[in-house]
Amino acid sequence: MDVVNQMQRQFVDYSTSLHREGILDDQFTQLQKLQDENSPDFVVEVASLFFEDCEKLINNMARALEQQGVDFKQVDASVHQLKGSSSSIGAVQVKNVCIAFRSFCEAQNREGCLRCLQQVTHEYSLLKNKLQTLFRLEQQILAAGGSIPVIE
Amino acid sequence: MAADSEFHVLAVDDSIIDRKLIERLLKTSSFQVTTVDSGSKALEFLGLHEDDGIINTNTPSVSPNNHQWCLQEVEVNLVITDYCMPGMTGYDLLKKIKESSSLKNIPVVIMSSENVPSRISRCLEEGAEEFLLKPVRLSDLNKLRPHMLKTKIKDHQEPEKQDKEEKQQQPQSNNNNRKAMEEGISTEKIRPRLNGITAMV
């Protein structure tokens, strides 16, 4: 049981740090609250969908920005989608970059857009790593027969 | 009567993540859920085709209940839709539902990630019951049940209404008979007087 307690504490600490670092916001906590016996893998499922969606959208943006005549409306549409998804999952840093990104799209500023694309790719990778670590910690707790602590 | 405790919500959103989220939120709130990824699919599910919409509403036998036109014989008690969708927006979907005599009683709720006052008032004016800001919370869904209950009460009152309106049914039957009369015009040459009388009874 000590081992489980230790793992649970580790999980809570890690989760809290993600919030403190501003990587995740309260929306992620809301998702965790929606997970129950009826839907035990809900958060992992949503996160997986988000990762897939992110990669697809980032690729779309990169391709659109590579064009000779950049279709900023198209880029903006992808950014808008990414902003929505990141907001729904609580990926606040990704969302914030999207907000800046949209301004550059509106201004048809290719350089600004490319910078944002770089930033969004970075934030996304960071988030993916952190979430995968968090999910690993969860799995360890469950494997040891413990339950995932609810974080308020 | 007890069977009416299950409400069925049709959720419309082009984002797969948001569909998953709203489905979980709705199920957690004990609603039955169907999710679709576009306004046109929503209309299909509701039994209304974009092009057929106008034709359907002219048919006199349409009942206030939406059973009539559901392909799957499923009653939808509320439609919750995203505003920003490619093709048919949530607003377009709202309009189509409210313009349809078979569907207009279904409460519609709009969701949007953008807080635009003019957008909100436009939707409310068009007949949306609520406008929810994304990301939608569990507490937001508490606002939905009253709207669905209102419709259920309406549905149960309909049979009484129809009894009272039986006397007023003549205008309706006149509509039917106008059609018959138009058809009868071609047979007037065969039985001119009799046709005219029977049509008005």
Short mmCIF file of C-alpha atoms in Angstrom, two decimals:
data_model
loop_
_atom_site.label_atom_id
_atom_site.label_comp_id
_atom_site.label_asym_id
_atom_site.label_seq_id
_atom_site.Cartn_x
_atom_site.Cartn_y
_atom_site.Cartn_z
CA MET A 1 0.00 0.00 0.00
CA ASP A 2 2.94 2.34 0.70
CA VAL A 3 4.09 1.93 -2.85
CA VAL A 4 0.63 2.77 -4.13
CA ASN A 5 0.43 5.81 -1.85
CA GLN A 6 3.79 6.98 -3.11
CA MET A 7 2.69 6.59 -6.71
CA GLN A 8 -0.54 8.39 -6.00
CA ARG A 9 1.33 11.27 -4.42
CA GLN A 10 3.65 11.39 -7.40
CA PHE A 11 0.64 11.52 -9.68
CA VAL A 12 -0.96 14.35 -7.75
CA ASP A 13 2.31 16.32 -7.65
CA TYR A 14 2.87 15.86 -11.34
CA SER A 15 -0.67 16.81 -12.21
CA THR A 16 -0.47 19.90 -10.02
CA SER A 17 2.80 20.97 -11.62
CA LEU A 18 1.26 20.80 -15.08
CA HIS A 19 -1.39 23.22 -13.93
CA ARG A 20 1.10 25.43 -12.15
CA GLU A 21 3.33 25.60 -15.23
CA GLY A 22 0.30 26.74 -17.19
CA ILE A 23 0.37 23.76 -19.54
CA LEU A 24 -3.06 22.56 -18.50
CA ASP A 25 -6.00 24.48 -17.14
CA ASP A 26 -9.18 23.65 -15.27
CA GLN A 27 -10.81 22.19 -18.37
CA PHE A 28 -8.46 19.20 -18.12
CA THR A 29 -9.61 18.67 -14.54
CA GLN A 30 -13.20 18.73 -15.83
CA LEU A 31 -12.30 15.94 -18.25
CA GLN A 32 -10.77 13.90 -15.45
CA LYS A 33 -13.98 14.32 -13.46
CA LEU A 34 -15.99 12.94 -16.36
CA GLN A 35 -14.00 9.72 -16.26
CA ASP A 36 -15.71 6.97 -14.29
CA GLU A 37 -16.41 3.25 -14.32
CA ASN A 38 -18.67 3.72 -17.35
CA SER A 39 -15.92 5.48 -19.24
CA PRO A 40 -12.62 4.49 -17.61
CA ASP A 41 -10.38 5.53 -20.50
CA PHE A 42 -12.13 8.74 -21.35
CA VAL A 43 -9.20 11.11 -20.78
CA VAL A 44 -6.72 8.96 -22.66
CA GLU A 45 -9.19 8.63 -25.53
CA VAL A 46 -9.79 12.36 -25.75
CA ALA A 47 -6.04 13.03 -25.53
CA SER A 48 -5.36 10.54 -28.34
CA LEU A 49 -7.94 12.21 -30.54
CA PHE A 50 -6.38 15.55 -29.72
CA PHE A 51 -2.87 14.38 -30.65
CA GLU A 52 -4.11 13.02 -33.98
CA ASP A 53 -6.06 16.18 -34.68
CA CYS A 54 -3.11 18.38 -33.73
CA GLU A 55 -0.68 16.59 -36.00
CA LYS A 56 -3.08 16.75 -38.90
CA LEU A 57 -3.75 20.45 -38.41
CA ILE A 58 -0.09 21.36 -37.94
CA ASN A 59 0.71 19.55 -41.18
CA ASN A 60 -2.09 21.44 -42.94
CA MET A 61 -0.76 24.75 -41.69
CA ALA A 62 2.82 23.93 -42.66
CA ARG A 63 1.78 22.95 -46.16
CA ALA A 64 -0.37 26.01 -46.60
CA LEU A 65 2.42 28.31 -45.44
CA GLU A 66 4.89 26.69 -47.84
CA GLN A 67 2.84 27.77 -50.85
CA GLN A 68 3.98 30.61 -53.09
CA GLY A 69 0.67 32.35 -52.60
CA VAL A 70 -0.30 31.61 -49.03
CA ASP A 71 -4.02 31.09 -48.49
CA PHE A 72 -4.24 32.74 -45.07
CA LYS A 73 -7.93 31.90 -44.80
CA GLN A 74 -7.05 28.23 -45.01
CA VAL A 75 -4.31 28.59 -42.40
CA ASP A 76 -6.70 30.50 -40.17
CA ALA A 77 -9.35 27.79 -40.51
CA SER A 78 -6.86 25.20 -39.26
CA VAL A 79 -5.71 27.45 -36.43
CA HIS A 80 -9.32 28.08 -35.45
CA GLN A 81 -9.91 24.34 -35.27
CA LEU A 82 -6.77 23.80 -33.22
CA LYS A 83 -7.72 26.61 -30.88
CA GLY A 84 -11.09 24.94 -30.33
CA SER A 85 -9.64 21.50 -29.70
CA SER A 86 -6.96 22.74 -27.35
CA SER A 87 -9.52 24.73 -25.44
CA SER A 88 -11.74 21.66 -25.11
CA ILE A 89 -8.95 19.56 -23.65
CA GLY A 90 -7.51 22.29 -21.43
CA ALA A 91 -4.25 22.72 -23.36
CA VAL A 92 -3.98 26.36 -22.45
CA GLN A 93 -0.52 27.11 -23.83
CA VAL A 94 -1.37 25.63 -27.21
CA LYS A 95 -4.57 27.64 -27.19
CA ASN A 96 -2.72 30.87 -26.39
CA VAL A 97 -0.32 30.41 -29.27
CA CYS A 98 -3.34 29.85 -31.53
CA ILE A 99 -4.79 33.17 -30.47
CA ALA A 100 -1.61 34.98 -31.52
CA PHE A 101 -1.44 32.83 -34.64
CA ARG A 102 -4.90 33.98 -35.74
CA SER A 103 -3.86 37.63 -35.50
CA PHE A 104 -0.95 36.95 -37.84
CA CYS A 105 -3.27 35.15 -40.24
CA GLU A 106 -5.59 38.12 -40.23
CA ALA A 107 -2.64 40.44 -40.89
CA GLN A 108 -1.48 38.04 -43.61
CA ASN A 109 1.94 38.05 -41.98
CA ARG A 110 3.77 34.96 -43.20
CA GLU A 111 6.79 35.41 -40.95
CA GLY A 112 4.61 35.82 -37.91
CA CYS A 113 2.63 32.75 -38.92
CA LEU A 114 5.73 30.65 -39.35
CA ARG A 115 6.96 31.70 -35.91
CA CYS A 116 3.64 30.74 -34.41
CA LEU A 117 3.69 27.43 -36.23
CA GLN A 118 7.06 26.70 -34.67
CA GLN A 119 5.76 27.69 -31.25
CA VAL A 120 2.60 25.65 -31.56
CA THR A 121 4.59 22.61 -32.64
CA HIS A 122 6.85 23.05 -29.62
CA GLU A 123 3.97 23.49 -27.17
CA TYR A 124 2.17 20.51 -28.64
CA SER A 125 5.24 18.24 -28.30
CA LEU A 126 5.76 19.37 -24.74
CA LEU A 127 2.15 18.72 -23.86
CA LYS A 128 2.16 15.31 -25.52
CA ASN A 129 5.24 14.26 -23.53
CA LYS A 130 3.82 15.47 -20.26
CA LEU A 131 0.45 13.84 -20.79
CA GLN A 132 2.05 10.56 -21.76
CA THR A 133 4.04 10.69 -18.52
CA LEU A 134 0.86 11.43 -16.59
CA PHE A 135 -0.98 8.53 -18.21
CA ARG A 136 1.98 6.24 -17.46
CA LEU A 137 1.78 7.19 -13.80
CA GLU A 138 -1.94 6.40 -13.87
CA GLN A 139 -1.31 3.00 -15.38
CA GLN A 140 1.30 2.22 -12.72
CA ILE A 141 -1.15 3.04 -9.96
CA LEU A 142 -3.87 0.88 -11.51
CA ALA A 143 -1.44 -1.98 -12.12
CA ALA A 144 -0.46 -1.87 -8.45
CA GLY A 145 -4.11 -2.18 -7.51
CA GLY A 146 -4.60 1.44 -6.48
CA SER A 147 -7.10 4.02 -7.65
CA ILE A 148 -6.43 7.32 -9.38
CA PRO A 149 -6.75 10.21 -6.94
CA VAL A 150 -9.29 12.87 -7.79
CA ILE A 151 -7.66 16.25 -8.05
CA GLU A 152 -9.74 19.29 -7.20
CA MET B 1 -45.82 7.70 -18.94
CA ALA B 2 -42.81 6.57 -16.90
CA ALA B 3 -40.94 5.81 -20.10
CA ASP B 4 -40.73 9.53 -20.78
CA SER B 5 -37.91 9.94 -18.26
CA GLU B 6 -35.30 9.25 -20.94
CA PHE B 7 -34.52 12.29 -23.04
CA HIS B 8 -32.76 11.91 -26.35
CA VAL B 9 -30.36 14.62 -27.46
CA LEU B 10 -28.93 15.02 -30.94
CA ALA B 11 -25.49 16.65 -30.74
CA VAL B 12 -23.97 18.26 -33.83
CA ASP B 13 -20.30 19.24 -34.06
CA ASP B 14 -17.67 18.95 -36.78
CA SER B 15 -14.88 18.49 -34.21
CA ILE B 16 -14.36 14.90 -33.18
CA ILE B 17 -12.97 15.98 -29.83
CA ASP B 18 -15.94 18.18 -29.06
CA ARG B 19 -18.31 15.42 -30.14
CA LYS B 20 -16.65 13.04 -27.72
CA LEU B 21 -16.78 15.62 -24.98
CA ILE B 22 -20.42 16.58 -25.44
CA GLU B 23 -21.38 12.91 -25.67
CA ARG B 24 -19.71 12.21 -22.32
CA LEU B 25 -21.26 15.28 -20.73
CA LEU B 26 -24.72 14.35 -21.97
CA LYS B 27 -24.42 10.70 -20.95
CA THR B 28 -23.18 11.72 -17.51
CA SER B 29 -26.32 13.85 -17.26
CA SER B 30 -28.39 10.73 -18.04
CA PHE B 31 -29.42 11.70 -21.54
CA GLN B 32 -29.51 9.39 -24.51
CA VAL B 33 -27.16 10.74 -27.14
CA THR B 34 -26.69 10.62 -30.87
CA THR B 35 -23.80 12.59 -32.35
CA VAL B 36 -23.40 13.69 -35.97
CA ASP B 37 -20.66 15.73 -37.58
CA SER B 38 -22.68 18.10 -39.74
CA GLY B 39 -25.91 20.04 -40.02
CA SER B 40 -27.02 18.09 -43.07
CA LYS B 41 -26.52 14.79 -41.26
CA ALA B 42 -28.53 16.21 -38.37
CA LEU B 43 -31.41 17.05 -40.69
CA GLU B 44 -31.20 13.59 -42.23
CA PHE B 45 -31.41 12.02 -38.80
CA LEU B 46 -34.37 14.21 -37.98
CA GLY B 47 -35.98 12.96 -41.16
CA LEU B 48 -35.79 16.21 -43.08
CA HIS B 49 -33.80 16.45 -46.28
CA GLU B 50 -32.38 19.87 -47.15
CA ASP B 51 -34.17 19.96 -50.47
CA ASP B 52 -37.29 18.14 -49.37
CA GLY B 53 -37.82 20.45 -46.42
CA ILE B 54 -40.19 22.73 -48.27
CA ILE B 55 -42.21 19.90 -49.75
CA ASN B 56 -42.61 18.16 -46.40
CA THR B 57 -44.02 21.17 -44.62
CA ASN B 58 -46.89 21.50 -47.05
CA THR B 59 -48.22 18.02 -46.36
CA PRO B 60 -51.41 18.36 -44.30
CA SER B 61 -50.95 15.16 -42.31
CA VAL B 62 -47.82 16.38 -40.49
CA SER B 63 -48.26 16.00 -36.75
CA PRO B 64 -46.70 18.27 -34.12
CA ASN B 65 -44.73 15.27 -32.84
CA ASN B 66 -41.57 14.61 -34.74
CA HIS B 67 -42.18 10.87 -35.02
CA GLN B 68 -43.67 11.29 -38.45
CA TRP B 69 -40.54 12.24 -40.28
CA CYS B 70 -37.82 10.41 -38.37
CA LEU B 71 -36.15 7.83 -40.53
CA GLN B 72 -35.28 5.82 -37.49
CA GLU B 73 -38.51 6.31 -35.53
CA VAL B 74 -36.50 7.97 -32.79
CA GLU B 75 -37.81 10.96 -30.96
CA VAL B 76 -35.33 13.77 -30.48
CA ASN B 77 -36.04 15.96 -27.49
CA LEU B 78 -33.30 18.53 -28.02
CA VAL B 79 -30.70 19.47 -30.61
CA ILE B 80 -27.41 20.89 -29.37
CA THR B 81 -25.19 22.23 -32.13
CA ASP B 82 -21.88 23.97 -32.63
CA TYR B 83 -22.16 27.35 -34.32
CA CYS B 84 -19.03 27.31 -36.51
CA MET B 85 -19.24 24.40 -38.88
CA PRO B 86 -18.22 24.15 -42.53
CA GLY B 87 -21.14 24.08 -44.95
CA MET B 88 -24.25 24.42 -42.84
CA THR B 89 -23.56 26.47 -39.72
CA GLY B 90 -25.35 25.89 -36.44
CA TYR B 91 -27.37 28.98 -37.18
CA ASP B 92 -28.44 27.60 -40.58
CA LEU B 93 -29.44 24.36 -38.90
CA LEU B 94 -31.41 26.26 -36.27
CA LYS B 95 -33.28 28.13 -38.99
CA LYS B 96 -34.12 24.99 -40.91
CA ILE B 97 -35.46 23.32 -37.80
CA LYS B 98 -37.57 26.30 -36.81
CA GLU B 99 -38.90 26.68 -40.34
CA SER B 100 -40.03 23.07 -40.46
CA SER B 101 -43.55 22.47 -39.21
CA SER B 102 -42.60 18.96 -38.13
CA LEU B 103 -39.44 19.94 -36.28
CA LYS B 104 -39.99 23.48 -35.01
CA ASN B 105 -41.02 22.38 -31.54
CA ILE B 106 -37.70 20.71 -30.89
CA PRO B 107 -35.63 22.94 -28.59
CA VAL B 108 -32.29 23.94 -30.08
CA VAL B 109 -29.20 24.97 -28.15
CA ILE B 110 -26.17 26.61 -29.77
CA MET B 111 -22.57 26.19 -28.62
CA SER B 112 -19.72 28.46 -29.62
CA SER B 113 -16.13 29.02 -28.65
CA GLU B 114 -16.52 32.69 -29.48
CA ASN B 115 -18.37 35.15 -27.31
CA VAL B 116 -19.89 37.42 -29.95
CA PRO B 117 -22.93 39.32 -28.63
CA SER B 118 -24.46 39.86 -32.07
CA ARG B 119 -24.12 36.15 -32.79
CA ILE B 120 -25.78 35.29 -29.50
CA SER B 121 -28.75 37.59 -30.02
CA ARG B 122 -29.15 36.44 -33.61
CA CYS B 123 -29.44 32.84 -32.44
CA LEU B 124 -31.80 33.62 -29.60
CA GLU B 125 -33.98 35.68 -31.94
CA GLU B 126 -34.14 32.77 -34.35
CA GLY B 127 -35.52 30.61 -31.55
CA ALA B 128 -32.52 29.02 -29.86
CA GLU B 129 -33.29 28.23 -26.24
CA GLU B 130 -29.76 28.71 -24.96
CA PHE B 131 -26.38 29.83 -26.18
CA LEU B 132 -23.53 28.03 -24.44
CA LEU B 133 -19.90 29.08 -24.51
CA LYS B 134 -17.35 26.37 -25.13
CA PRO B 135 -15.88 24.50 -23.48
CA VAL B 136 -19.26 23.35 -22.23
CA ARG B 137 -19.48 22.34 -18.58
CA LEU B 138 -21.62 19.75 -16.87
CA SER B 139 -23.39 22.58 -15.05
CA ASP B 140 -24.38 24.12 -18.41
CA LEU B 141 -26.32 20.99 -19.25
CA ASN B 142 -28.54 21.47 -16.21
CA LYS B 143 -30.16 24.24 -18.22
CA LEU B 144 -31.29 21.78 -20.87
CA ARG B 145 -33.74 19.60 -19.00
CA PRO B 146 -36.40 22.32 -18.43
CA HIS B 147 -36.58 22.94 -22.17
CA MET B 148 -37.07 19.25 -22.87
CA LEU B 149 -39.69 18.93 -20.14
CA LYS B 150 -41.65 21.81 -21.65
CA THR B 151 -41.85 19.93 -24.94
CA LYS B 152 -42.93 16.72 -23.25
CA ILE B 153 -45.76 18.54 -21.53
CA LYS B 154 -46.75 20.12 -24.83
CA ASP B 155 -46.74 16.71 -26.52
CA HIS B 156 -49.06 15.31 -23.88
CA GLN B 157 -51.42 18.19 -24.26
CA GLU B 158 -51.63 17.81 -28.01
CA PRO B 159 -54.30 15.06 -28.00
CA GLU B 160 -56.58 17.29 -25.90
CA LYS B 161 -55.91 20.18 -28.21
CA GLN B 162 -56.86 18.10 -31.18
CA ASP B 163 -60.16 17.16 -29.55
CA LYS B 164 -60.98 20.79 -28.98
CA GLU B 165 -59.98 21.66 -32.48
CA GLU B 166 -62.09 18.98 -34.07
CA LYS B 167 -64.74 21.57 -34.72
CA GLN B 168 -62.12 23.73 -36.31
CA GLN B 169 -60.94 20.92 -38.49
CA GLN B 170 -63.12 22.08 -41.29
CA PRO B 171 -60.54 24.58 -42.53
CA GLN B 172 -58.06 21.70 -42.63
CA SER B 173 -60.44 19.44 -44.46
CA ASN B 174 -61.11 22.30 -46.81
CA ASN B 175 -57.41 22.28 -47.65
CA ASN B 176 -57.62 18.60 -48.44
CA ASN B 177 -60.77 19.11 -50.38
CA ARG B 178 -59.37 22.02 -52.27
CA LYS B 179 -56.91 19.56 -53.64
CA ALA B 180 -59.72 17.15 -54.28
CA MET B 181 -61.69 19.90 -55.91
CA GLU B 182 -58.79 20.70 -58.17
CA GLU B 183 -58.66 17.08 -59.14
CA GLY B 184 -62.42 17.06 -59.31
CA ILE B 185 -62.34 19.86 -61.83
CA SER B 186 -61.13 17.42 -64.40
CA THR B 187 -64.06 15.10 -63.64
CA GLU B 188 -66.55 17.95 -63.52
CA LYS B 189 -67.44 17.25 -67.06
CA ILE B 190 -68.62 13.84 -65.99
CA ARG B 191 -70.55 14.79 -62.82
CA PRO B 192 -70.46 18.54 -62.49
CA ARG B 193 -72.96 19.30 -59.70
CA LEU B 194 -72.47 16.31 -57.41
CA ASN B 195 -68.72 16.82 -57.28
CA GLY B 196 -69.07 20.38 -56.08
CA ILE B 197 -71.36 19.38 -53.19
CA THR B 198 -69.45 16.37 -51.87
CA ALA B 199 -66.25 18.39 -51.77
CA MET B 200 -67.68 20.83 -49.27
CA VAL B 201 -69.11 18.29 -46.79
#
